Amino acid sequence: MGIKLCFAFVAHPQSNRQAERANAEILKGLKTRTYDELSKHSFGWVDELPTVVWANRTTPSRATGETPFFLVYGAEAVLPAEVTFGSPHVRACQEEDQDARWQQDVLYLEEV
């Protein structure tokens, strides 16, 4: 797959640009969700952090065209509401066929 493993020193975070880019995206999301023009300082970022991280993990990347969630787990994220109300994506899922589908997905990823 052409994966290159690089180690970054904790004392020098500038050398790890991928982590810095991810942190910048999360900070940008927090700023847009918590900015309050009157106070200029916002303290509600802790409440918004899970939402921003979820949005980051389920947004497709321009480089790969896939979401980080899909690249880690091999399946798209499903919201609890989709499970409760039975979305078409959930209805199409069949537990007994998951092993065969997983094998097909692995082969597909190797091709890509």
Coordinates of C-alpha atoms in Angstrom, one line a residue:
M1 CA 0.0 0.0 0.0
G2 CA 3.0 2.3 0.2
I3 CA 2.6 3.2 3.8
K4 CA 5.6 5.0 5.3
L5 CA 6.1 4.9 9.1
C6 CA 7.7 8.0 10.6
F7 CA 8.3 8.7 14.3
A8 CA 7.9 12.2 15.7
F9 CA 9.5 13.5 18.9
V10 CA 7.1 14.6 21.6
A11 CA 9.3 17.6 22.4
H12 CA 9.2 18.8 18.8
P13 CA 5.5 18.7 17.6
Q14 CA 6.2 20.8 14.5
S15 CA 7.8 17.7 12.9
N16 CA 4.5 15.9 13.0
R17 CA 2.6 17.9 10.4
Q18 CA -0.3 15.4 10.0
A19 CA -1.2 15.7 13.7
E20 CA -0.8 19.5 13.6
R21 CA -3.1 19.7 10.6
A22 CA -5.7 17.5 12.4
N23 CA -5.4 19.7 15.5
A24 CA -5.9 22.9 13.4
E25 CA -9.1 21.5 11.9
I26 CA -10.5 20.7 15.3
L27 CA -9.6 24.1 16.7
K28 CA -11.2 25.7 13.7
G29 CA -14.4 23.8 14.3
L30 CA -14.4 24.7 18.0
K31 CA -13.9 28.4 17.3
T32 CA -16.8 28.5 14.9
R33 CA -19.1 26.7 17.3
T34 CA -18.2 28.5 20.5
Y35 CA -17.4 32.1 19.4
D36 CA -19.4 34.7 21.4
E37 CA -19.0 38.2 20.1
L38 CA -20.0 39.8 23.4
S39 CA -17.5 38.0 25.7
K40 CA -14.7 37.4 23.2
H41 CA -13.9 34.3 25.3
S42 CA -15.8 31.1 25.2
F43 CA -15.8 28.4 27.9
G44 CA -18.3 26.0 26.2
W45 CA -15.7 24.3 24.1
V46 CA -15.6 21.2 26.3
D47 CA -19.3 20.6 25.5
E48 CA -18.7 21.0 21.8
L49 CA -15.6 18.9 21.5
P50 CA -17.3 15.5 20.9
T51 CA -19.4 17.0 18.1
V52 CA -16.4 18.6 16.4
V53 CA -14.4 15.4 16.6
W54 CA -17.3 13.4 15.3
A55 CA -17.6 15.8 12.3
N56 CA -13.9 15.5 11.7
R57 CA -14.0 11.7 11.7
T58 CA -17.0 11.4 9.4
T59 CA -16.1 14.0 6.8
P60 CA -14.5 12.6 3.6
S61 CA -10.9 13.5 3.0
R62 CA -10.0 15.2 -0.3
A63 CA -6.8 13.1 -0.6
T64 CA -8.4 9.6 -0.1
G65 CA -12.1 10.3 -0.8
E66 CA -13.0 8.3 2.3
T67 CA -13.8 9.2 5.9
P68 CA -11.2 8.6 8.7
F69 CA -13.9 6.5 10.4
F70 CA -14.1 4.2 7.3
L71 CA -10.4 3.9 7.0
V72 CA -10.1 2.8 10.6
Y73 CA -13.1 0.5 10.9
G74 CA -13.8 -0.5 7.3
A75 CA -17.5 0.7 7.5
E76 CA -19.3 3.9 7.4
A77 CA -20.5 5.4 10.7
V78 CA -24.2 4.8 11.6
L79 CA -26.0 7.2 13.9
P80 CA -28.1 5.8 16.8
A81 CA -31.2 7.4 15.2
E82 CA -30.6 5.4 12.0
V83 CA -30.5 2.2 14.1
T84 CA -33.7 3.1 16.0
F85 CA -35.7 4.2 13.0
G86 CA -34.3 1.6 10.6
S87 CA -32.7 3.6 7.8
P88 CA -32.1 1.9 4.4
H89 CA -28.4 1.5 5.2
V90 CA -29.3 -0.3 8.4
R91 CA -32.0 -2.5 6.8
A92 CA -29.6 -3.6 4.1
C93 CA -27.0 -4.8 6.7
Q94 CA -27.1 -8.6 7.3
E95 CA -25.1 -9.9 10.2
E96 CA -24.4 -13.3 8.8
D97 CA -22.8 -12.0 5.6
Q98 CA -20.4 -9.6 7.4
D99 CA -17.3 -11.8 7.2
A100 CA -17.6 -12.3 3.5
R101 CA -18.3 -8.6 3.0
W102 CA -15.3 -7.7 5.1
Q103 CA -13.0 -9.9 2.9
Q104 CA -14.4 -8.2 -0.2
D105 CA -13.7 -4.8 1.3
V106 CA -10.1 -5.8 2.2
L107 CA -9.5 -6.9 -1.4
Y108 CA -11.1 -3.7 -2.7
L109 CA -8.9 -1.5 -0.4
E110 CA -5.8 -3.4 -1.6
E111 CA -6.8 -2.6 -5.3
V112 CA -7.3 1.1 -4.5

